[in-house]
mmCIF file of the C-alpha atoms, coordinates in Angstrom:
data_MODEL
# 
_entry.id   MODEL 
# 
loop_
_atom_site.group_PDB 
_atom_site.id 
_atom_site.type_symbol 
_atom_site.label_atom_id 
_atom_site.label_alt_id 
_atom_site.label_comp_id 
_atom_site.label_asym_id 
_atom_site.label_entity_id 
_atom_site.label_seq_id 
_atom_site.pdbx_PDB_ins_code 
_atom_site.Cartn_x 
_atom_site.Cartn_y 
_atom_site.Cartn_z 
_atom_site.occupancy 
_atom_site.B_iso_or_equiv 
_atom_site.pdbx_formal_charge 
_atom_site.auth_seq_id 
_atom_site.auth_comp_id 
_atom_site.auth_asym_id 
_atom_site.auth_atom_id 
_atom_site.pdbx_PDB_model_num 
ATOM 1   C CA . SER A 1 1   ? 111.974 83.714  109.709 1.00 0.00 ? 1   SER A CA 1 
ATOM 2   C CA . ASP A 1 2   ? 110.864 83.864  113.940 1.00 0.00 ? 2   ASP A CA 1 
ATOM 3   C CA . LYS A 1 3   ? 112.417 87.063  114.338 1.00 0.00 ? 3   LYS A CA 1 
ATOM 4   C CA . TRP A 1 4   ? 111.694 89.089  110.915 1.00 0.00 ? 4   TRP A CA 1 
ATOM 5   C CA . ASN A 1 5   ? 108.783 89.230  108.136 1.00 0.00 ? 5   ASN A CA 1 
ATOM 6   C CA . LEU A 1 6   ? 108.934 90.196  104.890 1.00 0.00 ? 6   LEU A CA 1 
ATOM 7   C CA . ILE A 1 7   ? 105.915 92.087  104.169 1.00 0.00 ? 7   ILE A CA 1 
ATOM 8   C CA . THR A 1 8   ? 105.542 92.897  99.749  1.00 0.00 ? 8   THR A CA 1 
ATOM 9   C CA . ARG A 1 9   ? 102.362 95.121  98.495  1.00 0.00 ? 9   ARG A CA 1 
ATOM 10  C CA . VAL A 1 10  ? 101.718 95.550  95.185  1.00 0.00 ? 10  VAL A CA 1 
ATOM 11  C CA . ILE A 1 11  ? 99.600  98.023  93.313  1.00 0.00 ? 11  ILE A CA 1 
ATOM 12  C CA . ALA A 1 12  ? 98.358  97.465  90.162  1.00 0.00 ? 12  ALA A CA 1 
ATOM 13  C CA . PRO A 1 13  ? 95.978  100.336 89.285  1.00 0.00 ? 13  PRO A CA 1 
ATOM 14  C CA . LEU A 1 14  ? 93.199  100.042 87.018  1.00 0.00 ? 14  LEU A CA 1 
ATOM 15  C CA . VAL A 1 15  ? 92.527  104.034 85.735  1.00 0.00 ? 15  VAL A CA 1 
ATOM 16  C CA . SER A 1 16  ? 89.633  105.467 83.917  1.00 0.00 ? 16  SER A CA 1 
ATOM 17  C CA . GLN A 1 17  ? 90.676  109.002 82.562  1.00 0.00 ? 17  GLN A CA 1 
ATOM 18  C CA . PRO A 1 18  ? 88.662  111.446 81.294  1.00 0.00 ? 18  PRO A CA 1 
ATOM 19  C CA . VAL A 1 19  ? 89.411  113.922 78.158  1.00 0.00 ? 19  VAL A CA 1 
ATOM 20  C CA . LEU A 1 20  ? 92.606  115.919 80.179  1.00 0.00 ? 20  LEU A CA 1 
ATOM 21  C CA . VAL A 1 21  ? 92.987  118.560 77.455  1.00 0.00 ? 21  VAL A CA 1 
ATOM 22  C CA . GLU A 1 22  ? 90.858  120.017 74.221  1.00 0.00 ? 22  GLU A CA 1 
ATOM 23  C CA . GLY A 1 23  ? 91.210  117.612 71.221  1.00 0.00 ? 23  GLY A CA 1 
ATOM 24  C CA . GLY A 1 24  ? 92.417  114.759 73.671  1.00 0.00 ? 24  GLY A CA 1 
ATOM 25  C CA . ALA A 1 25  ? 91.147  111.747 74.504  1.00 0.00 ? 25  ALA A CA 1 
ATOM 26  C CA . PRO A 1 26  ? 89.555  109.427 77.343  1.00 0.00 ? 26  PRO A CA 1 
ATOM 27  C CA . ALA A 1 27  ? 92.094  106.395 78.348  1.00 0.00 ? 27  ALA A CA 1 
ATOM 28  C CA . PHE A 1 28  ? 90.968  102.917 80.132  1.00 0.00 ? 28  PHE A CA 1 
ATOM 29  C CA . GLY A 1 29  ? 93.716  100.371 81.400  1.00 0.00 ? 29  GLY A CA 1 
ATOM 30  C CA . ILE A 1 30  ? 96.236  99.501  83.921  1.00 0.00 ? 30  ILE A CA 1 
ATOM 31  C CA . SER A 1 31  ? 98.466  102.388 85.064  1.00 0.00 ? 31  SER A CA 1 
ATOM 32  C CA . ASP A 1 32  ? 102.310 101.750 86.548  1.00 0.00 ? 32  ASP A CA 1 
ATOM 33  C CA . ILE A 1 33  ? 102.462 99.035  88.612  1.00 0.00 ? 33  ILE A CA 1 
ATOM 34  C CA . PHE A 1 34  ? 103.804 100.116 91.999  1.00 0.00 ? 34  PHE A CA 1 
ATOM 35  C CA . ALA A 1 35  ? 105.802 97.409  94.348  1.00 0.00 ? 35  ALA A CA 1 
ATOM 36  C CA . SER A 1 36  ? 107.469 98.072  97.919  1.00 0.00 ? 36  SER A CA 1 
ATOM 37  C CA . PHE A 1 37  ? 108.628 95.442  99.957  1.00 0.00 ? 37  PHE A CA 1 
ATOM 38  C CA . PHE A 1 38  ? 109.436 95.804  103.926 1.00 0.00 ? 38  PHE A CA 1 
ATOM 39  C CA . LEU A 1 39  ? 111.681 93.883  106.171 1.00 0.00 ? 39  LEU A CA 1 
ATOM 40  C CA . SER A 1 40  ? 109.803 93.979  109.566 1.00 0.00 ? 40  SER A CA 1 
ATOM 41  C CA . PRO A 1 41  ? 110.987 92.594  112.949 1.00 0.00 ? 41  PRO A CA 1 
ATOM 42  C CA . SER A 1 42  ? 108.062 90.265  114.783 1.00 0.00 ? 42  SER A CA 1 
ATOM 43  C CA . GLY A 1 43  ? 106.730 90.946  117.826 1.00 0.00 ? 43  GLY A CA 1 
ATOM 44  C CA . GLY A 1 44  ? 106.546 94.266  119.710 1.00 0.00 ? 44  GLY A CA 1 
ATOM 45  C CA . GLY A 1 45  ? 103.907 96.769  120.615 1.00 0.00 ? 45  GLY A CA 1 
ATOM 46  C CA . LEU A 1 46  ? 104.752 98.683  117.522 1.00 0.00 ? 46  LEU A CA 1 
ATOM 47  C CA . THR A 1 47  ? 104.692 97.659  113.627 1.00 0.00 ? 47  THR A CA 1 
ATOM 48  C CA . TRP A 1 48  ? 107.279 99.288  111.571 1.00 0.00 ? 48  TRP A CA 1 
ATOM 49  C CA . GLY A 1 49  ? 109.190 97.844  108.546 1.00 0.00 ? 49  GLY A CA 1 
ATOM 50  C CA . VAL A 1 50  ? 111.869 99.369  105.571 1.00 0.00 ? 50  VAL A CA 1 
ATOM 51  C CA . GLY A 1 51  ? 111.933 98.372  102.705 1.00 0.00 ? 51  GLY A CA 1 
ATOM 52  C CA . PRO A 1 52  ? 112.525 99.340  98.461  1.00 0.00 ? 52  PRO A CA 1 
ATOM 53  C CA . ALA A 1 53  ? 109.917 100.821 96.311  1.00 0.00 ? 53  ALA A CA 1 
ATOM 54  C CA . ILE A 1 54  ? 109.582 100.052 92.870  1.00 0.00 ? 54  ILE A CA 1 
ATOM 55  C CA . SER A 1 55  ? 107.223 101.697 89.987  1.00 0.00 ? 55  SER A CA 1 
ATOM 56  C CA . LEU A 1 56  ? 107.307 99.470  86.600  1.00 0.00 ? 56  LEU A CA 1 
ATOM 57  C CA . PRO A 1 57  ? 106.223 101.362 83.846  1.00 0.00 ? 57  PRO A CA 1 
ATOM 58  C CA . SER A 1 58  ? 103.618 99.185  82.792  1.00 0.00 ? 58  SER A CA 1 
ATOM 59  C CA . THR A 1 59  ? 100.958 100.517 80.758  1.00 0.00 ? 59  THR A CA 1 
ATOM 60  C CA . THR A 1 60  ? 100.717 100.751 77.134  1.00 0.00 ? 60  THR A CA 1 
ATOM 61  C CA . ILE A 1 61  ? 98.764  104.397 77.086  1.00 0.00 ? 61  ILE A CA 1 
ATOM 62  C CA . PRO A 1 62  ? 101.132 107.072 78.082  1.00 0.00 ? 62  PRO A CA 1 
ATOM 63  C CA . THR A 1 63  ? 98.675  109.313 79.186  1.00 0.00 ? 63  THR A CA 1 
ATOM 64  C CA . LEU A 1 64  ? 97.891  106.649 82.399  1.00 0.00 ? 64  LEU A CA 1 
ATOM 65  C CA . GLY A 1 65  ? 101.530 106.247 83.360  1.00 0.00 ? 65  GLY A CA 1 
ATOM 66  C CA . SER A 1 66  ? 105.243 107.838 83.750  1.00 0.00 ? 66  SER A CA 1 
ATOM 67  C CA . GLU A 1 67  ? 107.298 105.467 80.814  1.00 0.00 ? 67  GLU A CA 1 
ATOM 68  C CA . LYS A 1 68  ? 109.665 105.758 83.490  1.00 0.00 ? 68  LYS A CA 1 
ATOM 69  C CA . TRP A 1 69  ? 111.495 103.177 85.756  1.00 0.00 ? 69  TRP A CA 1 
ATOM 70  C CA . SER A 1 70  ? 111.820 104.535 89.367  1.00 0.00 ? 70  SER A CA 1 
ATOM 71  C CA . ALA A 1 71  ? 112.626 103.254 92.997  1.00 0.00 ? 71  ALA A CA 1 
ATOM 72  C CA . GLY A 1 72  ? 113.876 104.536 96.135  1.00 0.00 ? 72  GLY A CA 1 
ATOM 73  C CA . PRO A 1 73  ? 112.780 104.084 100.154 1.00 0.00 ? 73  PRO A CA 1 
ATOM 74  C CA . THR A 1 74  ? 109.799 103.166 101.957 1.00 0.00 ? 74  THR A CA 1 
ATOM 75  C CA . VAL A 1 75  ? 109.220 103.029 105.399 1.00 0.00 ? 75  VAL A CA 1 
ATOM 76  C CA . VAL A 1 76  ? 105.661 101.715 107.512 1.00 0.00 ? 76  VAL A CA 1 
ATOM 77  C CA . VAL A 1 77  ? 105.257 102.364 110.815 1.00 0.00 ? 77  VAL A CA 1 
ATOM 78  C CA . LEU A 1 78  ? 101.680 100.901 113.159 1.00 0.00 ? 78  LEU A CA 1 
ATOM 79  C CA . LYS A 1 79  ? 100.230 100.787 116.166 1.00 0.00 ? 79  LYS A CA 1 
ATOM 80  C CA . GLN A 1 80  ? 97.410  98.657  117.253 1.00 0.00 ? 80  GLN A CA 1 
ATOM 81  C CA . THR A 1 81  ? 95.430  99.408  120.197 1.00 0.00 ? 81  THR A CA 1 
ATOM 82  C CA . GLY A 1 82  ? 91.974  97.602  120.658 1.00 0.00 ? 82  GLY A CA 1 
ATOM 83  C CA . LYS A 1 83  ? 89.999  98.339  118.201 1.00 0.00 ? 83  LYS A CA 1 
ATOM 84  C CA . MET A 1 84  ? 91.928  101.021 116.738 1.00 0.00 ? 84  MET A CA 1 
ATOM 85  C CA . THR A 1 85  ? 95.016  101.065 114.356 1.00 0.00 ? 85  THR A CA 1 
ATOM 86  C CA . TYR A 1 86  ? 96.786  104.221 113.449 1.00 0.00 ? 86  TYR A CA 1 
ATOM 87  C CA . GLY A 1 87  ? 100.296 104.939 111.650 1.00 0.00 ? 87  GLY A CA 1 
ATOM 88  C CA . ALA A 1 88  ? 101.854 106.100 108.741 1.00 0.00 ? 88  ALA A CA 1 
ATOM 89  C CA . LEU A 1 89  ? 103.100 105.023 105.433 1.00 0.00 ? 89  LEU A CA 1 
ATOM 90  C CA . VAL A 1 90  ? 105.695 107.450 103.308 1.00 0.00 ? 90  VAL A CA 1 
ATOM 91  C CA . ASN A 1 91  ? 108.141 106.664 100.398 1.00 0.00 ? 91  ASN A CA 1 
ATOM 92  C CA . GLN A 1 92  ? 110.175 108.458 98.059  1.00 0.00 ? 92  GLN A CA 1 
ATOM 93  C CA . VAL A 1 93  ? 111.129 107.547 94.110  1.00 0.00 ? 93  VAL A CA 1 
ATOM 94  C CA . TRP A 1 94  ? 113.173 108.748 91.519  1.00 0.00 ? 94  TRP A CA 1 
ATOM 95  C CA . SER A 1 95  ? 113.405 107.586 88.079  1.00 0.00 ? 95  SER A CA 1 
ATOM 96  C CA . PHE A 1 96  ? 115.917 106.036 86.965  1.00 0.00 ? 96  PHE A CA 1 
ATOM 97  C CA . ALA A 1 97  ? 115.839 105.111 82.857  1.00 0.00 ? 97  ALA A CA 1 
ATOM 98  C CA . GLY A 1 98  ? 113.091 105.216 80.575  1.00 0.00 ? 98  GLY A CA 1 
ATOM 99  C CA . ASN A 1 99  ? 111.502 107.324 77.919  1.00 0.00 ? 99  ASN A CA 1 
ATOM 100 C CA . PRO A 1 100 ? 113.793 110.105 77.767  1.00 0.00 ? 100 PRO A CA 1 
ATOM 101 C CA . ASP A 1 101 ? 111.387 112.228 76.454  1.00 0.00 ? 101 ASP A CA 1 
ATOM 102 C CA . ARG A 1 102 ? 108.877 112.105 79.136  1.00 0.00 ? 102 ARG A CA 1 
ATOM 103 C CA . SER A 1 103 ? 109.390 114.234 82.334  1.00 0.00 ? 103 SER A CA 1 
ATOM 104 C CA . ASP A 1 104 ? 111.723 113.174 85.359  1.00 0.00 ? 104 ASP A CA 1 
ATOM 105 C CA . VAL A 1 105 ? 110.272 111.650 88.207  1.00 0.00 ? 105 VAL A CA 1 
ATOM 106 C CA . ASN A 1 106 ? 110.870 112.482 91.472  1.00 0.00 ? 106 ASN A CA 1 
ATOM 107 C CA . GLN A 1 107 ? 107.472 112.078 93.708  1.00 0.00 ? 107 GLN A CA 1 
ATOM 108 C CA . MET A 1 108 ? 106.993 111.863 97.723  1.00 0.00 ? 108 MET A CA 1 
ATOM 109 C CA . PHE A 1 109 ? 103.837 109.605 99.060  1.00 0.00 ? 109 PHE A CA 1 
ATOM 110 C CA . PHE A 1 110 ? 102.542 109.854 102.242 1.00 0.00 ? 110 PHE A CA 1 
ATOM 111 C CA . GLN A 1 111 ? 99.782  107.800 103.812 1.00 0.00 ? 111 GLN A CA 1 
ATOM 112 C CA . PRO A 1 112 ? 98.618  108.687 107.636 1.00 0.00 ? 112 PRO A CA 1 
ATOM 113 C CA . PHE A 1 113 ? 95.744  106.552 108.319 1.00 0.00 ? 113 PHE A CA 1 
ATOM 114 C CA . PHE A 1 114 ? 93.192  105.727 111.968 1.00 0.00 ? 114 PHE A CA 1 
ATOM 115 C CA . ALA A 1 115 ? 91.571  102.419 111.368 1.00 0.00 ? 115 ALA A CA 1 
ATOM 116 C CA . TYR A 1 116 ? 88.629  101.593 113.665 1.00 0.00 ? 116 TYR A CA 1 
ATOM 117 C CA . GLN A 1 117 ? 87.028  98.225  113.627 1.00 0.00 ? 117 GLN A CA 1 
ATOM 118 C CA . ALA A 1 118 ? 83.428  98.257  114.086 1.00 0.00 ? 118 ALA A CA 1 
ATOM 119 C CA . THR A 1 119 ? 82.755  95.094  114.352 1.00 0.00 ? 119 THR A CA 1 
ATOM 120 C CA . ARG A 1 120 ? 84.317  91.847  114.011 1.00 0.00 ? 120 ARG A CA 1 
ATOM 121 C CA . THR A 1 121 ? 84.447  91.883  109.901 1.00 0.00 ? 121 THR A CA 1 
ATOM 122 C CA . TRP A 1 122 ? 83.621  95.434  109.188 1.00 0.00 ? 122 TRP A CA 1 
ATOM 123 C CA . THR A 1 123 ? 86.166  98.449  109.667 1.00 0.00 ? 123 THR A CA 1 
ATOM 124 C CA . VAL A 1 124 ? 86.084  102.361 109.183 1.00 0.00 ? 124 VAL A CA 1 
ATOM 125 C CA . THR A 1 125 ? 89.461  104.401 108.081 1.00 0.00 ? 125 THR A CA 1 
ATOM 126 C CA . LEU A 1 126 ? 90.346  108.040 107.930 1.00 0.00 ? 126 LEU A CA 1 
ATOM 127 C CA . GLN A 1 127 ? 93.198  108.771 105.567 1.00 0.00 ? 127 GLN A CA 1 
ATOM 128 C CA . SER A 1 128 ? 95.194  110.371 103.348 1.00 0.00 ? 128 SER A CA 1 
ATOM 129 C CA . GLU A 1 129 ? 97.137  109.566 100.250 1.00 0.00 ? 129 GLU A CA 1 
ATOM 130 C CA . THR A 1 130 ? 99.194  112.863 100.008 1.00 0.00 ? 130 THR A CA 1 
ATOM 131 C CA . THR A 1 131 ? 101.835 112.845 96.983  1.00 0.00 ? 131 THR A CA 1 
ATOM 132 C CA . ALA A 1 132 ? 104.193 115.754 96.569  1.00 0.00 ? 132 ALA A CA 1 
ATOM 133 C CA . ASN A 1 133 ? 105.674 116.098 93.109  1.00 0.00 ? 133 ASN A CA 1 
ATOM 134 C CA . TRP A 1 134 ? 109.606 117.761 93.361  1.00 0.00 ? 134 TRP A CA 1 
ATOM 135 C CA . GLU A 1 135 ? 109.687 118.091 89.819  1.00 0.00 ? 135 GLU A CA 1 
ATOM 136 C CA . VAL A 1 136 ? 107.133 121.041 89.514  1.00 0.00 ? 136 VAL A CA 1 
ATOM 137 C CA . ASP A 1 137 ? 107.065 124.258 91.293  1.00 0.00 ? 137 ASP A CA 1 
ATOM 138 C CA . GLU A 1 138 ? 102.863 125.149 90.788  1.00 0.00 ? 138 GLU A CA 1 
ATOM 139 C CA . GLY A 1 139 ? 100.454 122.461 92.062  1.00 0.00 ? 139 GLY A CA 1 
ATOM 140 C CA . ARG A 1 140 ? 103.286 120.283 93.455  1.00 0.00 ? 140 ARG A CA 1 
ATOM 141 C CA . TRP A 1 141 ? 100.660 118.847 96.481  1.00 0.00 ? 141 TRP A CA 1 
ATOM 142 C CA . THR A 1 142 ? 97.577  116.581 95.767  1.00 0.00 ? 142 THR A CA 1 
ATOM 143 C CA . VAL A 1 143 ? 96.150  115.628 99.554  1.00 0.00 ? 143 VAL A CA 1 
ATOM 144 C CA . PRO A 1 144 ? 92.667  114.155 99.274  1.00 0.00 ? 144 PRO A CA 1 
ATOM 145 C CA . ILE A 1 145 ? 91.217  113.054 102.570 1.00 0.00 ? 145 ILE A CA 1 
ATOM 146 C CA . ASN A 1 146 ? 89.457  109.692 102.059 1.00 0.00 ? 146 ASN A CA 1 
ATOM 147 C CA . LEU A 1 147 ? 86.887  107.413 104.326 1.00 0.00 ? 147 LEU A CA 1 
ATOM 148 C CA . VAL A 1 148 ? 86.804  103.781 103.263 1.00 0.00 ? 148 VAL A CA 1 
ATOM 149 C CA . PHE A 1 149 ? 84.596  101.019 104.590 1.00 0.00 ? 149 PHE A CA 1 
ATOM 150 C CA . SER A 1 150 ? 85.926  97.692  104.431 1.00 0.00 ? 150 SER A CA 1 
ATOM 151 C CA . LYS A 1 151 ? 84.609  94.358  105.265 1.00 0.00 ? 151 LYS A CA 1 
ATOM 152 C CA . LEU A 1 152 ? 86.960  91.063  105.639 1.00 0.00 ? 152 LEU A CA 1 
ATOM 153 C CA . SER A 1 153 ? 85.785  87.900  103.775 1.00 0.00 ? 153 SER A CA 1 
ATOM 154 C CA . SER A 1 154 ? 87.208  85.551  101.518 1.00 0.00 ? 154 SER A CA 1 
ATOM 155 C CA . PHE A 1 155 ? 88.241  85.438  97.673  1.00 0.00 ? 155 PHE A CA 1 
ATOM 156 C CA . GLY A 1 156 ? 87.647  81.688  96.991  1.00 0.00 ? 156 GLY A CA 1 
ATOM 157 C CA . PRO A 1 157 ? 90.197  79.974  99.322  1.00 0.00 ? 157 PRO A CA 1 
ATOM 158 C CA . PHE A 1 158 ? 91.928  83.358  100.741 1.00 0.00 ? 158 PHE A CA 1 
ATOM 159 C CA . PRO A 1 159 ? 90.793  85.657  103.519 1.00 0.00 ? 159 PRO A CA 1 
ATOM 160 C CA . ALA A 1 160 ? 90.531  89.259  101.749 1.00 0.00 ? 160 ALA A CA 1 
ATOM 161 C CA . SER A 1 161 ? 88.719  92.705  102.920 1.00 0.00 ? 161 SER A CA 1 
ATOM 162 C CA . TYR A 1 162 ? 86.546  94.306  100.297 1.00 0.00 ? 162 TYR A CA 1 
ATOM 163 C CA . GLN A 1 163 ? 86.874  97.813  100.718 1.00 0.00 ? 163 GLN A CA 1 
ATOM 164 C CA . PHE A 1 164 ? 84.574  100.827 99.287  1.00 0.00 ? 164 PHE A CA 1 
ATOM 165 C CA . GLY A 1 165 ? 85.255  104.573 99.882  1.00 0.00 ? 165 GLY A CA 1 
ATOM 166 C CA . ALA A 1 166 ? 85.045  108.219 98.879  1.00 0.00 ? 166 ALA A CA 1 
ATOM 167 C CA . GLY A 1 167 ? 87.565  111.244 98.975  1.00 0.00 ? 167 GLY A CA 1 
ATOM 168 C CA . ALA A 1 168 ? 87.750  115.340 98.148  1.00 0.00 ? 168 ALA A CA 1 
ATOM 169 C CA . PHE A 1 169 ? 90.897  116.723 97.632  1.00 0.00 ? 169 PHE A CA 1 
ATOM 170 C CA . VAL A 1 170 ? 91.818  119.965 99.883  1.00 0.00 ? 170 VAL A CA 1 
ATOM 171 C CA . GLU A 1 171 ? 94.853  120.522 97.738  1.00 0.00 ? 171 GLU A CA 1 
ATOM 172 C CA . HIS A 1 172 ? 95.669  119.247 94.263  1.00 0.00 ? 172 HIS A CA 1 
ATOM 173 C CA . PRO A 1 173 ? 97.197  120.967 90.452  1.00 0.00 ? 173 PRO A CA 1 
ATOM 174 C CA . ASP A 1 174 ? 94.367  122.954 88.633  1.00 0.00 ? 174 ASP A CA 1 
ATOM 175 C CA . VAL A 1 175 ? 94.222  120.054 86.494  1.00 0.00 ? 175 VAL A CA 1 
ATOM 176 C CA . GLY A 1 176 ? 93.664  117.928 88.952  1.00 0.00 ? 176 GLY A CA 1 
ATOM 177 C CA . PRO A 1 177 ? 90.545  115.685 90.307  1.00 0.00 ? 177 PRO A CA 1 
ATOM 178 C CA . SER A 1 178 ? 88.709  117.503 93.342  1.00 0.00 ? 178 SER A CA 1 
ATOM 179 C CA . TRP A 1 179 ? 87.097  114.110 94.098  1.00 0.00 ? 179 TRP A CA 1 
ATOM 180 C CA . LYS A 1 180 ? 87.464  109.935 93.913  1.00 0.00 ? 180 LYS A CA 1 
ATOM 181 C CA . LEU A 1 181 ? 85.662  107.005 94.002  1.00 0.00 ? 181 LEU A CA 1 
ATOM 182 C CA . ARG A 1 182 ? 87.505  103.929 95.476  1.00 0.00 ? 182 ARG A CA 1 
ATOM 183 C CA . GLY A 1 183 ? 86.911  100.416 95.237  1.00 0.00 ? 183 GLY A CA 1 
ATOM 184 C CA . ALA A 1 184 ? 89.834  97.767  95.737  1.00 0.00 ? 184 ALA A CA 1 
ATOM 185 C CA . ILE A 1 185 ? 89.837  93.784  97.069  1.00 0.00 ? 185 ILE A CA 1 
ATOM 186 C CA . VAL A 1 186 ? 92.831  93.119  99.327  1.00 0.00 ? 186 VAL A CA 1 
ATOM 187 C CA . ILE A 1 187 ? 93.648  89.531  99.122  1.00 0.00 ? 187 ILE A CA 1 
ATOM 188 C CA . LEU A 1 188 ? 95.510  88.392  102.341 1.00 0.00 ? 188 LEU A CA 1 
ATOM 189 C CA . LEU A 1 189 ? 98.544  85.587  102.133 1.00 0.00 ? 189 LEU A CA 1 
ATOM 190 C CA . PRO A 1 190 ? 99.056  84.827  105.843 1.00 0.00 ? 190 PRO A CA 1 
ATOM 191 C CA . ARG A 1 191 ? 102.112 82.941  106.859 1.00 0.00 ? 191 ARG A CA 1 
ATOM 192 C CA . ARG A 1 192 ? 100.989 79.153  108.045 1.00 0.00 ? 192 ARG A CA 1 
ATOM 193 C CA . HIS A 1 193 ? 102.364 77.769  110.855 1.00 0.00 ? 193 HIS A CA 1 
# 
């Protein structure tokens, strides 16, 4: 409407996973799909949104997903000042259905970010995608620091952001990652006036 926006964010991770345990096998496929919906007021100097987040047990490869339906609240707050954008996204999900033989999901996600628009189409972002698994005592935190470069272009008839970055984990479980590479295409579907 003129006063409110509905912002949707859907993540369908394509995962390549090496052998994690002796005698195990590598895996490749789509992990659990994660969808967030934000109701956000139009206008104002500070942008914020609040709504539900849901994780769908969408993978057919057990090691790539939780095999649990999970849901909870999500909030985003951001400020744009000149060429800078900064803020944070946070969500907390709990499992409510799914495979009873798999561990319950009780996970927080926290993503602080700072972006600088270097040119009209290039942006440099420093951010983290911190997670906390509240179901475990040891190895609870996974804390990467990521540097991401993105270019605004098009994807067919749609505007899109092409992203590439790298990160190092300052905290992770013993069997967790120590570095990462990231590539993404974000398709933008703006409201027509």
